[in-house]
Short mmCIF file of C-alpha atoms in Angstrom, two decimals:
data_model
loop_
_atom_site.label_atom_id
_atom_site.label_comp_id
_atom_site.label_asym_id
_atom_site.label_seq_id
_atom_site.Cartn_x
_atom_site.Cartn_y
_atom_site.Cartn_z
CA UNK A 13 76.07 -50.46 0.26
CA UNK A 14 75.91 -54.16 -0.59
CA UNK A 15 76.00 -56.40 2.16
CA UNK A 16 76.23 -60.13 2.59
CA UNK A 17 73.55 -61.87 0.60
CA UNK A 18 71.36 -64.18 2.87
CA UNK A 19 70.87 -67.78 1.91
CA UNK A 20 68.05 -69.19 0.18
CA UNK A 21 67.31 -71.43 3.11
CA UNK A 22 67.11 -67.92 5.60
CA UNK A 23 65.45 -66.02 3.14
CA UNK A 24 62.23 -69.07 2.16
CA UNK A 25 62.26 -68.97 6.30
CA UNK A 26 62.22 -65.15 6.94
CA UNK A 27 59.45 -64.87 4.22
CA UNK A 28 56.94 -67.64 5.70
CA UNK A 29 57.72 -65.81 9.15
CA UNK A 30 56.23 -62.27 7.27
CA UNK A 31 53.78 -63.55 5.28
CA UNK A 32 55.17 -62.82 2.05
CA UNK A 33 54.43 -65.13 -0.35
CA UNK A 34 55.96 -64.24 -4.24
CA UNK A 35 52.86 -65.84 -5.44
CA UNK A 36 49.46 -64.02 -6.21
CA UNK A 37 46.57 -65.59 -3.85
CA UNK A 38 42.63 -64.74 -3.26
CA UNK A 39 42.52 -62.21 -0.93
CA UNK A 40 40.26 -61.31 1.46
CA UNK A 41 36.15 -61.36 -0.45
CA UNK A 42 38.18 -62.92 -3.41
CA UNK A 43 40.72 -60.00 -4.17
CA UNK A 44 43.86 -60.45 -4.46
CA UNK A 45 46.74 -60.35 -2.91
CA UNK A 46 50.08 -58.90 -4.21
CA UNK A 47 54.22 -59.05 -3.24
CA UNK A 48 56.49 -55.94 -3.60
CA UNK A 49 59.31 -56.02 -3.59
CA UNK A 50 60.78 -52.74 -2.01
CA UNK A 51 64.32 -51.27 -0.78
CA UNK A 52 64.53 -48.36 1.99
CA UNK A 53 66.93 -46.01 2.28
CA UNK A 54 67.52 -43.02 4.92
CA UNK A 55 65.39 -41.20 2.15
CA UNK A 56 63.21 -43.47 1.25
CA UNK A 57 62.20 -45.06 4.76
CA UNK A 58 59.81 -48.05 5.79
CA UNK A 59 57.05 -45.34 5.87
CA UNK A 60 57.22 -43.99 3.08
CA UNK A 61 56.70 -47.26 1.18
CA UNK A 62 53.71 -48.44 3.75
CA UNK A 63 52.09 -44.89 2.82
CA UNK A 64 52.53 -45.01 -1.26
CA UNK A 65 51.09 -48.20 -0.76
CA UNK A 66 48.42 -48.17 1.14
CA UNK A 67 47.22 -44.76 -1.02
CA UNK A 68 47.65 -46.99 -4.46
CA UNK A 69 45.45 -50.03 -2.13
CA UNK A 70 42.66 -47.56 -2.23
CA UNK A 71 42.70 -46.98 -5.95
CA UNK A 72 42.56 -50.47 -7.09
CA UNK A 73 39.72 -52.02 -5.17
CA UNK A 74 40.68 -55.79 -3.64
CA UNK A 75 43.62 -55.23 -3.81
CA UNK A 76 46.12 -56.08 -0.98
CA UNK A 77 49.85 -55.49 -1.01
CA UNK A 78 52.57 -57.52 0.96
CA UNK A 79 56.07 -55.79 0.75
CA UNK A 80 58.64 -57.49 1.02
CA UNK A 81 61.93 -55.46 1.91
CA UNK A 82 65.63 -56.13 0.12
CA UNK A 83 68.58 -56.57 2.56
CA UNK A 84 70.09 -53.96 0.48
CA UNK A 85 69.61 -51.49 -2.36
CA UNK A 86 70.95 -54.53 -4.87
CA UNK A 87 67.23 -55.24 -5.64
CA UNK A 88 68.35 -57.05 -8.72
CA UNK A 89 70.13 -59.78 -6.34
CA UNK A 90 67.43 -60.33 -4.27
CA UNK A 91 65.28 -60.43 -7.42
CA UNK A 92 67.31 -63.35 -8.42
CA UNK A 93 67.55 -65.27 -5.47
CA UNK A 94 63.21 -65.30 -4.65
CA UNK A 95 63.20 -66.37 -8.36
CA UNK A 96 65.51 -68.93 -7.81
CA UNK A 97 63.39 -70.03 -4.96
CA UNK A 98 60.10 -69.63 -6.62
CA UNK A 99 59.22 -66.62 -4.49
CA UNK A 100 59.53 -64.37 -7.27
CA UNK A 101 57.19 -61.30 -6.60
CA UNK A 102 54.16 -59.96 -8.22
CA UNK A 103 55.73 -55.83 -8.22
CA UNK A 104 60.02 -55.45 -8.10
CA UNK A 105 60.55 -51.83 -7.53
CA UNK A 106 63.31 -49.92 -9.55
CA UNK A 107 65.32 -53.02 -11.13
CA UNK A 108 67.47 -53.49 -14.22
CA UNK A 109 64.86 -54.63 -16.45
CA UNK A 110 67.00 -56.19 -19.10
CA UNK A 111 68.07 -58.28 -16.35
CA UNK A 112 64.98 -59.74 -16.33
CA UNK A 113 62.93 -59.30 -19.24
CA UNK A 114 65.30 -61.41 -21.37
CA UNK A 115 64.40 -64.47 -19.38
CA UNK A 116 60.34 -63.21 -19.69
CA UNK A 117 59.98 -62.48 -16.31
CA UNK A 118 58.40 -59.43 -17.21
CA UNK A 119 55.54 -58.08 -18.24
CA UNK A 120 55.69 -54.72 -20.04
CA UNK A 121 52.99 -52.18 -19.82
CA UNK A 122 50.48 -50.34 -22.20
CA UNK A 123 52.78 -48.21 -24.63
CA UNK A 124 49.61 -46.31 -25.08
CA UNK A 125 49.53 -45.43 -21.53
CA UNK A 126 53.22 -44.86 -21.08
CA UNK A 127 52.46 -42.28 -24.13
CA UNK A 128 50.25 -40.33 -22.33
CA UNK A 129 51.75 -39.70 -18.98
CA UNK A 130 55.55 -39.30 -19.16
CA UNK A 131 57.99 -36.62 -20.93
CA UNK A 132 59.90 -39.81 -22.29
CA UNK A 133 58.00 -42.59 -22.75
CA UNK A 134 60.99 -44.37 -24.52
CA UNK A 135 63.65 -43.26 -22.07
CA UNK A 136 63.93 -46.80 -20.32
CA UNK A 137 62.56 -48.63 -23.08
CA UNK A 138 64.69 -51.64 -23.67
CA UNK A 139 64.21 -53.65 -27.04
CA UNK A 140 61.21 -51.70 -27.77
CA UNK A 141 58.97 -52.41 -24.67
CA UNK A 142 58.81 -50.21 -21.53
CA UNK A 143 59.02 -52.47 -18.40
CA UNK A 144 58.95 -49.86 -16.06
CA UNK A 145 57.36 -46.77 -16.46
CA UNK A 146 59.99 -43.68 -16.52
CA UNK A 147 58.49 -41.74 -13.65
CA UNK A 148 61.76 -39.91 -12.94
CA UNK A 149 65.60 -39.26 -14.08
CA UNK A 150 68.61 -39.00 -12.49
CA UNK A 151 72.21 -37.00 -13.40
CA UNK A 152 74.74 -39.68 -12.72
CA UNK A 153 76.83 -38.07 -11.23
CA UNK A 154 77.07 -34.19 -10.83
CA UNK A 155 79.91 -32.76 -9.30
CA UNK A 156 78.59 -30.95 -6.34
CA UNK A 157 80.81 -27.91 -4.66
CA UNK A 158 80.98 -26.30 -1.39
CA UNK A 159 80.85 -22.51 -2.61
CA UNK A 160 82.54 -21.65 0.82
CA UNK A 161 85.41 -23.77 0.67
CA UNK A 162 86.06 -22.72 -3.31
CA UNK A 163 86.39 -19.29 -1.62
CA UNK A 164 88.68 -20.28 0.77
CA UNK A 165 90.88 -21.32 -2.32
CA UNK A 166 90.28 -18.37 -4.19
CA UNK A 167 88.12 -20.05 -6.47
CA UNK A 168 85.41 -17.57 -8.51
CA UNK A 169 83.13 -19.87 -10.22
CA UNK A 170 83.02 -23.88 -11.04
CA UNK A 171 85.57 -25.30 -13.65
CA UNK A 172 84.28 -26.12 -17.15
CA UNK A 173 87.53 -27.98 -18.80
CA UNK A 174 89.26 -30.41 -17.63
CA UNK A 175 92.33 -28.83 -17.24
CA UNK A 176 90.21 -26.06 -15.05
CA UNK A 177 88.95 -28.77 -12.64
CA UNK A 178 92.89 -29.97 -12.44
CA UNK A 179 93.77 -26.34 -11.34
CA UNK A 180 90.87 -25.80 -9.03
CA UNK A 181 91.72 -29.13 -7.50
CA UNK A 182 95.18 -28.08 -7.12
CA UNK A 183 94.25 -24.80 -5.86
CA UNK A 184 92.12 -26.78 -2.94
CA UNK A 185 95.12 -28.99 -2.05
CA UNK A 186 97.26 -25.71 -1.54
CA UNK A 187 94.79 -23.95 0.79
CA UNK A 188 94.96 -27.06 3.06
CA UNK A 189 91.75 -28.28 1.49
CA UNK A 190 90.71 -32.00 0.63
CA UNK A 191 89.44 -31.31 -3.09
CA UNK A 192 87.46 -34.34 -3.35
CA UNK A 193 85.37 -36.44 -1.07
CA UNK A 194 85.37 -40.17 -1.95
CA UNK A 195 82.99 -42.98 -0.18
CA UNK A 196 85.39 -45.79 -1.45
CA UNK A 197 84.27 -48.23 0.35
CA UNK A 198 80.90 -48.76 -0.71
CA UNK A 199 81.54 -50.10 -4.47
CA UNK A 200 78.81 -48.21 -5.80
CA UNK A 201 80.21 -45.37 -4.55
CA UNK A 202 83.88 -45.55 -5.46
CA UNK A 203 82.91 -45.70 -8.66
CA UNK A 204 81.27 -42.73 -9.45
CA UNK A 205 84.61 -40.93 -10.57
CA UNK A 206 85.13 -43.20 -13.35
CA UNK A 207 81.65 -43.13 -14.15
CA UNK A 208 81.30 -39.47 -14.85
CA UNK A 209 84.89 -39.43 -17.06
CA UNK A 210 83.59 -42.31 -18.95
CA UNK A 211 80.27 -40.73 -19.83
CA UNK A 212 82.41 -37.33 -20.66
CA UNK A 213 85.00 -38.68 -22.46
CA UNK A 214 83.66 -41.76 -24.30
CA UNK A 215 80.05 -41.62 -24.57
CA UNK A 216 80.44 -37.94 -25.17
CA UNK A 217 82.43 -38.80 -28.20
CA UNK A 218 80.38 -41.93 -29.05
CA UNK A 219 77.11 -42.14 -27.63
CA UNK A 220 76.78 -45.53 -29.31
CA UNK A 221 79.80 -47.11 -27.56
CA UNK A 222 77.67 -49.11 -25.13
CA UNK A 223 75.50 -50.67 -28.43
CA UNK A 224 79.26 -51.44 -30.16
CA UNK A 225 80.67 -52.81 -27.14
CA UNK A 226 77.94 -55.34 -27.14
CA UNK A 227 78.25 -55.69 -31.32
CA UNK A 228 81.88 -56.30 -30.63
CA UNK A 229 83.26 -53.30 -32.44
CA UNK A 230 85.03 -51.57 -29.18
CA UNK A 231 86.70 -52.74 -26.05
CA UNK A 232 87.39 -51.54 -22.60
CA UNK A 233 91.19 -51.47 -23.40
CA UNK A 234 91.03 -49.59 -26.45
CA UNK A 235 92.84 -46.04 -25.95
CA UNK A 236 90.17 -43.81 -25.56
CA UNK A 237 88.73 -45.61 -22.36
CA UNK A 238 92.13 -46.27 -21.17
CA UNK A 239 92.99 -42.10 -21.49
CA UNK A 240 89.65 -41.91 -19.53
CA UNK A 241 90.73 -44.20 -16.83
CA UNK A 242 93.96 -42.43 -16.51
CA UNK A 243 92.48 -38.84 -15.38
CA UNK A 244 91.35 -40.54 -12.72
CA UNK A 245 94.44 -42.47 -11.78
CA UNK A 246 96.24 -38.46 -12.00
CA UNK A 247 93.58 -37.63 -9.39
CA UNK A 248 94.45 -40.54 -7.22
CA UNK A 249 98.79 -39.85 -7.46
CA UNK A 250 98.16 -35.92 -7.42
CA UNK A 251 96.39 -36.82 -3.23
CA UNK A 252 92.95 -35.04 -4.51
CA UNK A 253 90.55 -37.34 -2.54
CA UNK A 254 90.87 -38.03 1.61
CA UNK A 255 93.39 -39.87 2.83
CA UNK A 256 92.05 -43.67 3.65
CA UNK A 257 89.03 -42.88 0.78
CA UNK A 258 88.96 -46.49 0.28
CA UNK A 259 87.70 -47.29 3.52
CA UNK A 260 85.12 -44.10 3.60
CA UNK A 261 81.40 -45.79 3.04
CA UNK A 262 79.18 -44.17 1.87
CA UNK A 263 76.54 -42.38 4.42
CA UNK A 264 79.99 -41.34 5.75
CA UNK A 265 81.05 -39.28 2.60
CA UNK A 266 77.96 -37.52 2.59
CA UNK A 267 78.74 -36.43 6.37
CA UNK A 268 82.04 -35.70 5.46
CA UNK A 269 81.22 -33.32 2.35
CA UNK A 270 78.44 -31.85 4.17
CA UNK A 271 80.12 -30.86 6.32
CA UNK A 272 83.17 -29.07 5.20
CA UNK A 273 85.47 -31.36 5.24
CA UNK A 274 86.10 -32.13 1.59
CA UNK A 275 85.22 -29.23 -1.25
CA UNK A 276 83.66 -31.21 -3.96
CA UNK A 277 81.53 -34.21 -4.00
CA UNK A 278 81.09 -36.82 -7.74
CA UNK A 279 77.60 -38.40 -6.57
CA UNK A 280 74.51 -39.10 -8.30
CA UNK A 281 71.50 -36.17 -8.46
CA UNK A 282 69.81 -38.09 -5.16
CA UNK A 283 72.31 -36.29 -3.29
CA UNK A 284 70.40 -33.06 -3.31
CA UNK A 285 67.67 -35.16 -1.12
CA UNK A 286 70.84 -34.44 1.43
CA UNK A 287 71.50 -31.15 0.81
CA UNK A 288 71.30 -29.66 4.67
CA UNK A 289 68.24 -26.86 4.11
CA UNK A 290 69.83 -24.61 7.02
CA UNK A 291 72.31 -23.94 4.57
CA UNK A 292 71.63 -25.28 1.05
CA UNK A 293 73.01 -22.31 -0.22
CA UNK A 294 76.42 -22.93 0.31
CA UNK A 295 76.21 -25.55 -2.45
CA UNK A 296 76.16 -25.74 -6.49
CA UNK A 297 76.36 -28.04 -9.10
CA UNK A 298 78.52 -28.84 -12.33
CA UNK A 299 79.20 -31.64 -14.87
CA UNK A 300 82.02 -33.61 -15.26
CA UNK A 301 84.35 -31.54 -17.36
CA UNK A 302 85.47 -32.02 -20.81
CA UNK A 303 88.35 -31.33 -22.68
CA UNK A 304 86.66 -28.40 -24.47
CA UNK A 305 84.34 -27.99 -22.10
CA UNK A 306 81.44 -28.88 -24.18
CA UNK A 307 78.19 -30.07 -21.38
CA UNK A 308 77.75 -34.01 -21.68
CA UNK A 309 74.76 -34.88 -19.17
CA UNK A 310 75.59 -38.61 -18.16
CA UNK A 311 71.74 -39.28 -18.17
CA UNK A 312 69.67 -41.99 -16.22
CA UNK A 313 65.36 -42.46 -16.94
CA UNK A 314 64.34 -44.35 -13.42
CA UNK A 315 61.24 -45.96 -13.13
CA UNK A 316 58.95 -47.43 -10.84
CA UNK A 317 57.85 -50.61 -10.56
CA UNK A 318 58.19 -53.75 -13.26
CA UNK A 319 55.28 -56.20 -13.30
CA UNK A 320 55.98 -60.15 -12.78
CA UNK A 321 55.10 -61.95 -16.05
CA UNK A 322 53.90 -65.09 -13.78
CA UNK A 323 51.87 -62.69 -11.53
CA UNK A 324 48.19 -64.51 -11.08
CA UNK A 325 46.51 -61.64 -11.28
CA UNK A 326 47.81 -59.38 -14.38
CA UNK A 327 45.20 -56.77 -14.30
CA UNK A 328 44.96 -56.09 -10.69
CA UNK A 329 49.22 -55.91 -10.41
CA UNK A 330 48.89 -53.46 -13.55
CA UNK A 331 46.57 -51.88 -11.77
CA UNK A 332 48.00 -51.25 -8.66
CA UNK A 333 51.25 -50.24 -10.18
CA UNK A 334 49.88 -47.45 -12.70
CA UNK A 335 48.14 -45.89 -9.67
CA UNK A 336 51.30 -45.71 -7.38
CA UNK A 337 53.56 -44.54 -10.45
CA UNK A 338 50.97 -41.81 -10.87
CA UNK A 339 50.60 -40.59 -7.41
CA UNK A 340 51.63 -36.84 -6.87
CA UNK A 341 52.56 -37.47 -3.30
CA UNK A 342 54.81 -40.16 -3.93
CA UNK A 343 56.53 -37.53 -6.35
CA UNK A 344 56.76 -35.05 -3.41
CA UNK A 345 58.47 -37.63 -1.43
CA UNK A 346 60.93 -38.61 -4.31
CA UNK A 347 61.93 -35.19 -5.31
CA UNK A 348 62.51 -33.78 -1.58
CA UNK A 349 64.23 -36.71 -0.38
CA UNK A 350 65.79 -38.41 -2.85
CA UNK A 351 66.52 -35.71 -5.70
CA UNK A 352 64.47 -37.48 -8.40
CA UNK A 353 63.80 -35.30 -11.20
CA UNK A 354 60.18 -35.86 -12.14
CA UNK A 355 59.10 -36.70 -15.75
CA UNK A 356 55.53 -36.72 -15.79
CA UNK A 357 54.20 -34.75 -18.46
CA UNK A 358 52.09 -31.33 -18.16
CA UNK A 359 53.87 -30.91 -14.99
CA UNK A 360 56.20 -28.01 -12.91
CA UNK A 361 57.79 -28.54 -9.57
CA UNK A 362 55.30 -26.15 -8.33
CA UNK A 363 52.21 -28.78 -9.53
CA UNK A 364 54.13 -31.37 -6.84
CA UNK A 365 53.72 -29.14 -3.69
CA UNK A 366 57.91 -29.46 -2.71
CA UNK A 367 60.13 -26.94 -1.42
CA UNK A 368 63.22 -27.49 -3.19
CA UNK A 369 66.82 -25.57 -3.14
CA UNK A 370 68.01 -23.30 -5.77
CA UNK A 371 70.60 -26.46 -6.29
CA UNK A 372 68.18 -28.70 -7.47
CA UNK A 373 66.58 -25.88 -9.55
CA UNK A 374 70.03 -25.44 -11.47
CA UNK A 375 70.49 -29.36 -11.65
CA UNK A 376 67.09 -30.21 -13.38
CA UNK A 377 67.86 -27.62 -15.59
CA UNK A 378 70.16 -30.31 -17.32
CA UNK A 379 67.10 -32.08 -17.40
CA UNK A 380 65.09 -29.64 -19.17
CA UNK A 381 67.32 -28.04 -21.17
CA UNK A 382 68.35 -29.32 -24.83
CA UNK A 383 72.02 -30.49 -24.63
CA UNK A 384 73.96 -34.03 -25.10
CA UNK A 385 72.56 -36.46 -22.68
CA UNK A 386 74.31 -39.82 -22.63
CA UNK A 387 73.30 -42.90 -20.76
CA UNK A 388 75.14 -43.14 -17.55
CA UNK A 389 78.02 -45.39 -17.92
CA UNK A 390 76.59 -48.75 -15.86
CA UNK A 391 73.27 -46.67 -14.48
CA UNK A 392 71.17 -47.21 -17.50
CA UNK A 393 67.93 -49.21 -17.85
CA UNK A 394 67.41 -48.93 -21.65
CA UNK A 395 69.47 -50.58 -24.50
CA UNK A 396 72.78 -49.09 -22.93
CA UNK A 397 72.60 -51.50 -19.70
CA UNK A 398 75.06 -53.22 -19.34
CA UNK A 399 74.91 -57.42 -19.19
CA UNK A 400 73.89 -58.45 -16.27
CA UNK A 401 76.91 -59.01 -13.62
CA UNK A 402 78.80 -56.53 -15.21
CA UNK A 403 78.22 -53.30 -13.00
CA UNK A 404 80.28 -55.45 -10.09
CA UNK A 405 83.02 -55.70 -12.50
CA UNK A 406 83.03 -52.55 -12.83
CA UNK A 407 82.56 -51.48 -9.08
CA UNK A 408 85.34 -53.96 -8.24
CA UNK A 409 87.44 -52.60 -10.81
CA UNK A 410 86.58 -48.99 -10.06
CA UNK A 411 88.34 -49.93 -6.34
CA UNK A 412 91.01 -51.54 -7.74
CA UNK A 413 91.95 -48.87 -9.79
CA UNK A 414 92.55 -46.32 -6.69
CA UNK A 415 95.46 -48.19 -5.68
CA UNK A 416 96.88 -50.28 -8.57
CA UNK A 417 98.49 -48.84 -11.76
CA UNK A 418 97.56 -51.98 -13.44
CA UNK A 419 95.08 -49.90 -16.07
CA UNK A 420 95.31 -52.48 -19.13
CA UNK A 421 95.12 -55.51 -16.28
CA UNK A 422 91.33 -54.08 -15.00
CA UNK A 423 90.12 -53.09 -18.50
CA UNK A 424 90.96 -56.44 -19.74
CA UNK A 425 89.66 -57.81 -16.96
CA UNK A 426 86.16 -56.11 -17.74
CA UNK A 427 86.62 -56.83 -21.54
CA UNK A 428 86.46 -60.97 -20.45
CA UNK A 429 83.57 -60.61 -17.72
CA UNK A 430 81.82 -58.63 -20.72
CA UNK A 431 82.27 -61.47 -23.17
CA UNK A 432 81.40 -63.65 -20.39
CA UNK A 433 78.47 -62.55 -19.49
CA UNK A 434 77.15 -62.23 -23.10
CA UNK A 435 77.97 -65.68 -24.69
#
């Protein structure tokens, strides 16, 4: 999902050739004129952004918007590199925003207003301050199932231990079915195993451990992590993804699960923006499993957009981004195609106008309902992010481990980029 980064020199010349500048100028009759910076996905296409945008235009009068487009969905390493060469943008849409905050690049919005519109007006909150607003959330991951192929396998209903989901993966392999689909060879991707064992099995146990990692009390390679990473390495030996998962990207895995080919699917909520409506019943939902089958929801709180703290014009970027972040069609568009679970407050599904599978009813239940909820292990934008560098650490590491053994070489390995990064 991350490809090549451009060079400063291409990027300074592809922005004068667009018009973008990162800098706030007079607009037309003395408005102003705004950069966002946007990503697009198959979801969340080029018009989809030119729409939201053009509806929040109207609502801030002189007001003019200028988006500029990531190579990729890393929008934290573009971020960087238009800071880096002074094109840093007025609007950055759904970064880290520890990443940037700590060097007061950002400027954080009204807690009064955060108060008043959102179910969790804390959930992103990092240090105290809310740098962008949490609009939606995000199970990272679920562990989606094809209900046919389970049947195929004799299979009556989802596993909620993890020695179930051993057996029903088992049970898979015997019927001649691939029990888990993998899209290796996007990093992001490949890691999403590890991700949802390590907000089971350690967060679940110690919701803190991200806060003590950084305090110095807990490492990667102490045992609990390292009996974490080893369910997953039984997984690997015991043939329960595809064959060649390492070189599976990741709009390819989606195919591939959609499918039929593969019965189960560990991917973040957005996924059910690909559940295929001629059949959308053919597909449920579950947690990672536990040991004693006790529910831990590896939680994320998404946001919208953060607001540049060298913007020109404060009040009219403020303005502009309250007014998208508040925009019920933009929430249509999020929930239907990219599974967002929407956290404004005084709000149903049925006050957003979607149409949305019985799957994404039973997921947002999670949401809803009063259980554990973790932060995500590497998906959170609160106090539990990680340092900044660190979730390609543990990508790379996340690969490595589907083919090495080497399980106290890669934790230690992530122990010394963690220290790294935080000196």
């Amino acid at each position: 999902m991350r490809r090549k980064r451009p060079t400063v020199v291409c990027l300074a010349a592809a922005l004068a050739l667009t018009g973008c500048s990162a800098a706030s100028t007079g607009g037309a009759k003395g408005g102003s004129a705004l950069t966002y910076l946007t990503f697009e996905t198959p979801s969340l296409t080029a018009t989809f952004w030119n729409t939201s945008i053009a509806s929040a235009e109207k609502k801030v009068p002189g007001v003019t918007v200028k988006k500029i487009v990531a190579p990729s969905t890393d929008r934290d390493a573009y971020a960087k590199q238009l800071q880096a060469s002074g094109q840093f943008p007025d609007l950055l849409q759904s970064i880290t925003p520890s990443t940037f905050a700590t060097a007061g690049l950002l400027k954080p919005y009204d807690q009064k207003w955060v108060n008043a519109n959102f179910l969790l007006p804390l959930g992103n909150a990092y240090k105290g301050k809310v740098y962008i607003p949490p609009t939606n959330s995000q199970i990272i991951p679920e562990v989606f199932y094809d209900k046919k192929l389970f049947a195929k396998a004799h299979i009556a209903q989802p596993p909620k231990t993890w020695a179930e989901f051993m057996s029903v993966c088992a049970k898979l392999k015997a019927a001649g079915v691939t029990p888990v689909e993998l899209g290796g060879g996007d990093p992001f991707s490949a890691s999403m195993p590890l991700t949802g064992i390590l907000s089971a099995d350690v967060l679940g146990k110690n919701p803190n451990w991200l806060k003590e990692r950084y305090a110095g009390k807990v490492k990667f390679t102490d045992p609990d992590v390292k009996a974490a990473v080893g369910k997953y390495r039984t997984m690997v030996k015991n043939g329960y993804f595809e064959d060649g998962a390492l070189g599976v990207k990741y709009a390819d895995s989606i195919t591939n699960f959609t499918s039929g080919k593969t019965a189960m699917y560990m991917m973040g909520s957005w996924f059910l923006g690909a559940v295929p409506k001629d059949h959308a019943d053919d597909f449920g939902a579950f947690l990672t499993p536990t040991e004693d089958g006790s529910l831990v929801v590896p939680f994320s709180v998404g946001g919208s957009m953060a607001i540049s703290a060298k913007t020109k014009d404060p009040a009219k970027a403020t303005a502009f981004a309250e007014a998208w972040s508040l925009d019920p069609a933009n929430y249509k568009a999020l929930i239907e195609g990219d599974g967002a679970f929407p956290m404004l407050k005084g709000k149903t599904l049925d006050d957003y106008g979607v149409h949305v599978t019985k799957v994404f009813k039973d997921s947002y239940s999670y949401v809803t309902q009063q259980n554990t909820k973790v932060s995500s292990f590497g998906w959170a934008t609160n106090d539990d992010s990680m340092p900044s560098g660190l979730n390609n650490a543990f990508y790379a590491a996340s690969q490595a481990l589907y083919s090495s053994d080497d399980v106290d070489g890669q934790l230690a390995k992530l122990d010394a980029a963690w220290d790294s990064a935080t000196k």
